[in-house]
Each structure stands twice: as C-alpha cells, then as structure tokens.
Amino acid sequence: MRFQLLLKKRSAMFAIFLAWSWCAGYAQGVLTPHAKEYYVEGKSSIFGYYEYLPPNYSIDSTAKFPLLLYLSGLDAQGDGVNDLDLVLERGVGKLINEGTDLPFLVMAPQSWSGWWESSNVDAYLDFIFDNYRVDPHRVYITGISSGGVGAFTYAVDFPEKIAAIVPVAGRGDNLDVCTMSDVPVWAFHNADDTVFTYRFSTIPIETLNQCIPTPAYQPKVTIYPQGGHDAWTKTYDGSGMGTEDSSYDAFDMDVFEWMQQFAKDTLIVDAGKDQVVFRPQTDLKIDAQVASHNGVHTYAWTQLEGEEIALDNQETSTLSVQDIPVGKYVFSITVQDNYGRIATDTIQVDARPPNEPPVVNTGEDQTIILPVDSITFLGTVSDPENDAISLAWEQESGSEEVVLQLDSTQSDTTKLIVTNLQPGEYTFKLVASDKYDSTSIDTVHLSVISPSPEVVLRFPYVESFEQTTEAAWESYGVNSSWEQGAPEGMIINTASDGQQAWVTNLDGNHQAHESSFLLSPVFDFSALKNDPTITYDLWQHTAPEDQVQLSYTTDQGATWQPVGQSANILGNSSQKWVNMTHTLEGLAGQKSVLFRLELEVKSVGGNEGIAVDNVIICSMGNVVAMPDTLVVEGETLILPLAVDNDDVAEATYQATSSNQEVLPDENISIQGNVMEIRASSLFEGQTEITIYSPDYCVNGTSFTLNIARVTAIGGPERPSKEILYPNPGTGHYQLNIKAPLVEARLYNLEGQLLKKFTNLQRVTPYLLDISDQPDGIFYLQIRTPKEARVHKLIKH
C-alpha cells in the first residue's frame, strides 16, 4: 500500500483542523499523517495522528463510518510531527501500512508521554467527530501495551461512548471494570509477558464475570503460551489462531469482524449458555441479559422443542420451569425495545438423570527393583455420559526427587512416566473430573526396592527365619503389617518349626486394605540343570475376598509370574501350618530370580492374615542317559551323575524293579558324582532308580535302566550249548543251535547294547552279520524261549 505524507501547519485555533497541505483532499485507502492543536485543561499542545480512510469513504458523502481508534504503546511516544512514524512500527499502524484494508475509519494518534489519559482521548474523539463522518454508535478502541491500558481506562470512564474494545498486552486489573459491564471486551495477552503480566488481562475479565448484573456480552480473554510482550502482531493479522491456551477463550474469529457485531443502539438479548441439569434437580431458572439504550418494551419466552411443560414468568427476563422431565428442550426469548426493534435468542436445556462421575483406573500396584529407576503408569478414564473430561496425575507420597512426565495421547488414556526413583514406597493418584465437576480418583502404589546385596548361589537353600541374614527376606507394600518373629496371635500362635516366622502382624490382625508382600533375596539359578522346586509352610487366616499369591520375577520386577494356584485353595483358612510345594518350571539357568508372597486385603479386618516359615529351594541332579545295559554278575555298574545339589554325597536313593521289587540300599552307593550298583542285585528288565536330597527335596529325580543280567560269559565252568563259527571271524558268523532262537543281542565290553538280531528264520545255522562293527571283543547274548546265554565274540 502506498504511503502518502501530508504535513499540516500549526494554528492557534483550538480543535480546528488546518486545511492546507502539499496535496489537496484525502487519500483513499492510505495512512495520512496530520498534526493538530487541541485544548485540554487550558493548554494548547501538538497532537499528531495518522488517519486511514476506507476505500469507499469518498463515494457517498453522506454515509457515516465506524471508527477504530488505535492507541499505540509507550515506545511510540513522540512530538506528533518528527516522531510520528513510530506509530507505524507496530500494531494496527503497521498492519495498514503494509497493505491491509479495514472497514473502518482508523485513527492512530501519537501520545507525547506514551500514556493515554481518558480526558485526552475524549477530547481527541470530539475532534474526530467534528471533522470526519463517524457513526457515533460504532466507535471501537484497540490498543497495545500502554495503549491497552488506555482502552480499558477509557471504557471504564466513558462506557456510554464505546461499542467494544480490544486491549492487547494491556492492563485493567486495578480498575472498577463493573462500570463498563455493558461494553463488549476481548483481551489478548502472552503468558510469558514480563513487561505486563498476563494476569493484568485475566483479572479484569474475571471481575467482569462476577459483576451484578452480569455483563450483557460475555467478556473474553485469550492467552497465548508464549511470545513475550508482543501479543498484537498475531492478534491483528490472525496468525495466532490455533496457538492459544485452551484454558482460556478461543481465538476463533477475526478481531475486527468481532468488533463490528456491536453498536450502541443495537438491541441485544442473551439467553445465556446452554444448560445441563441433573436429577434430583427438577426446577430451573433462566436469566436473560438484555442490552438496550432505548429501553425494553416487552419480554416473551416460548418453548420450541421438547416435551411440553408449564412455563412461569414468561413476560419477564427470568423464565421459571418446575418439575422438568428428563429430556432435551429449547427455549426462546424475544425482546422488543421502545422503538419497536426486536431481538431473539435461544437456549438449550438438557435434563438428565443423576450425573455419574468418570470411571478411573490406574491399574495394579507395581514393584520395581533397582537399578531400574523408572516406570510408566497407564491409566484409563471414561465418562458414562461421554462428557468432556479433565485429567491430572498427582504424587501423594514418596520421595519428592522423582520426575513426573505426563503423556496424554488420547481422551480416555493418560500415561504417567516416573523417573529418578529412589528406594521406598510411593503413591500416585489420577484425578478425573467431568465438565460438571463430578470427580473420581484412583490411586496406585509403587514399591521401589534395593535388592539384598547377597545373591544365593548354593542349593539346597533352607530358610527357617530363626535369624536375619545378609540375604534376608524383606517386606514392602501398602499398610504392610509383616513382621519377623514369634507369632503371638489368637489363631496363628506358633512357628512351623523353631521359634520364628514371617507373620502379618505378630500379635493381631492384618491391616485393613493392606496390599503387601514378602520379598526374597536374589537367587542365581544359572548353574542349575533341572528346574528347582520350592516348598514352604503357610498358615492362612483371611476373609474370602482376601487374596494370597506366590509369584516370581526374572526381569527386576517388571513382570511377575504366579507360582501354582492361589493359596486361597485352602479356603482362606488353613487352621494350621500347611506345606506348599511347587516345581519352578523354566527357571533352571536363570541368573536373577526373586520371589514374593503377596497379601491383598479387601476386607476390613477381623482376621490375622498369613504366616510363612521354612522356605526350601533345591534342584535334583541329572543322570547321563544310559543305553540298555548288560550287567555281569560279580561286576559293579558305574553311572556318572550330574547333580545340582551340594549335598549329593548325602543323598538317599531307591531302586525299584518293574515288578515293584525294592533293591536293598546296601547294594547302591554314591561317591562324588558317580553311582555304583552291584550287578548281582539288579533285576532283569527295567529298574527305576530315584535319588533324593537329604531331608529337603521331596520330589527326587529318577532315571530308568533296561537291565540284562547274566551270571557269566563263556568259560569252562559254563560250557556253551551253541556253536559259533568262525570265532574269531571277520564279521560274518554261523550260529548252530537246536532250540528256536528268539533274539540275539550284541554288546560291547562296557555293557552297551550295539545291535539286535530279531525275526531270525528258524533254520540252522543262523547267519549273524556284524561287519558294520569295528574290530574288537563283543558279548553276544543268545535268547531262547527257555533261557538267555552269553558268548564272547571276536572280530578282526
């Protein structure tokens, strides 16, 4: 847009515009500078200003135009002549100078002090009214910084002259703003403004909303999160739309269009915000606000939608409704002023059943084990009526050094990330409120544990709780009542073995709403080859709704896996010590395992809770896989063992035949990691051998041998009834035998079965082929329907 410079000569005449200039007439659609003298309190002073005439100003010489008075900030102060260009550096002056057309007469005066006294502004407006075609019912003021202060101040002092104001980064907190309650106002500010705090704009709007009677037009304030003192650029050019803080009024309309809605002679009626009422409320009053400078002649309320109901006070500004049924309604008010002008507004009323609060769930209580020092809680929130919900996570207890970070990505899900956690107990709560201030709260407890420095490596592990060790068990949780000592309750009054046990309150009831657990030391199962077993003695005296569960973790408490069924299979009351035994499937080879015995109390007391004693963890050994075995009388069978228990030398064992015959103990011995069995004692067929750890591992490990027991192999004392030829041989042999041959078996000298000859034709000689075997000495067992004999066979 073209900038045109016009200089006006000073005159001694008061409040008179001097007509000569370098260019005659007014320029359309441009900013034109002027200087004038005016009279205030007996003083004559220079008062320079820029004028902007809309492009159609000269088309109709009788038309009157709305006036926008722009009050600049402190940094635009000047003498009205030499410094006048400062008015163009910011705000509306800059906007127009850079090419924007506005549907107003725009006047942009320059203050010599930078501040705007209402009397000076009023005198300047008188001059404008005298020299321009201004519609006196549509006078608007906007200002930035100190100019925003001037906009607030003038509206307070002369509310009858102003149709609307838009103060930007201004101040009105120290004014009696209720005197301007009939003036529409929309204030703008940046939250991080350090020149004028944003509260200078929010406080006057809050005060206006509390005025009695309430303003006819809803006062508005829009706050941007950042931008320093300059809140005007994005307000005037509209670029701030969508960047405002949603906690305040939305920037949803061009500010210049917003101002044009209002005029001093316009009749406006506002039925108020749409309402929602909940049972048990059934009565309702609706107060309409009316702005009219020409009086109000009539009021008329009508019902437009909903089940027809009786209306009271229909000819006043306040409508009364009684016994309104549940449903949706629309009411309308029509107002007529003394000159016959009519204004109408509607209001929607939603009559609902009693409001249900939001449903909040923070999830299960959590446990983490250092060095893990962070956790994420995923809460869920929903509202039964699908109303808007506000959410807030708060920390109720625990170290204040933690860092909370909220990550809300969906309307019904909120994620809380907690970092920098230290050992201890924490409680966090999620608060959810619907738009009608109905609130629900759910809490979640977090235990942060520093594990025992001692790691258990030796097995069997036996803990009787008679004394505290470095690898001690510890208690944690909400309202935890766990104690280690001698039980003294009415029901639980003795340890399972010895004097001490872990009990939820040694001498009385557990805590109401207790959610606690007993945590083990760290177990290193990395050297174990078989899954270990855990046994413990449990005494349970709880209510049916209370829960007891043993579980374990292999990932520092991130996840917990249940061990067996819940102990509530005892019926919540064992009445005595009961032994619980579980195989810990999949834990062999795990390097870091912790156990916890958890009590979750949903009752309110009256029971003593639980006690635990004599925890035993052990793992039985593996036995190297053995083939079918040929055992010779008088020899000893040696079996290699791979045993996890440290006390294997003290292990007990039992051998049982397929006929359930038990081998006497004196025939078996274990030395180190080998087992020796006297061959003469073994049974023909299958023999199952089970090894037990001393006193601890009830479920020992077992293995089965297929036994072929013989009393001798060849030799003069036992003449052979068979003729084996040639022997020695090269791999092919003839076996001459009169009896029908059922089967022949080939063994090496270690007694391992190498080959079976079955389905042999009943002809003699029988042909045997061992050419696939290496050269050496073998045993050949001949089986007939009546007996089994053994020959020594040589291949070369």
mmCIF file of C-alpha atoms in Angstrom, residues 192 269 291 421 499 532 578 600 603 690:
data_model
loop_
_atom_site.group_PDB
_atom_site.id
_atom_site.type_symbol
_atom_site.label_atom_id
_atom_site.label_comp_id
_atom_site.label_asym_id
_atom_site.label_seq_id
_atom_site.Cartn_x
_atom_site.Cartn_y
_atom_site.Cartn_z
ATOM 1 C CA ASP A 192 5.277 -15.278 29.321
ATOM 2 C CA VAL A 269 -30.574 -10.237 24.153
ATOM 3 C CA ALA A 291 -28.533 -4.559 26.322
ATOM 4 C CA LEU A 421 13.030 -43.209 41.598
ATOM 5 C CA GLN A 499 10.528 -70.041 67.274
ATOM 6 C CA PRO A 532 14.243 -76.228 41.023
ATOM 7 C CA VAL A 578 0.226 -76.415 55.557
ATOM 8 C CA GLU A 600 -4.084 -58.317 49.106
ATOM 9 C CA SER A 603 -11.801 -56.953 53.852
ATOM 10 C CA THR A 690 15.317 -92.325 42.272
#
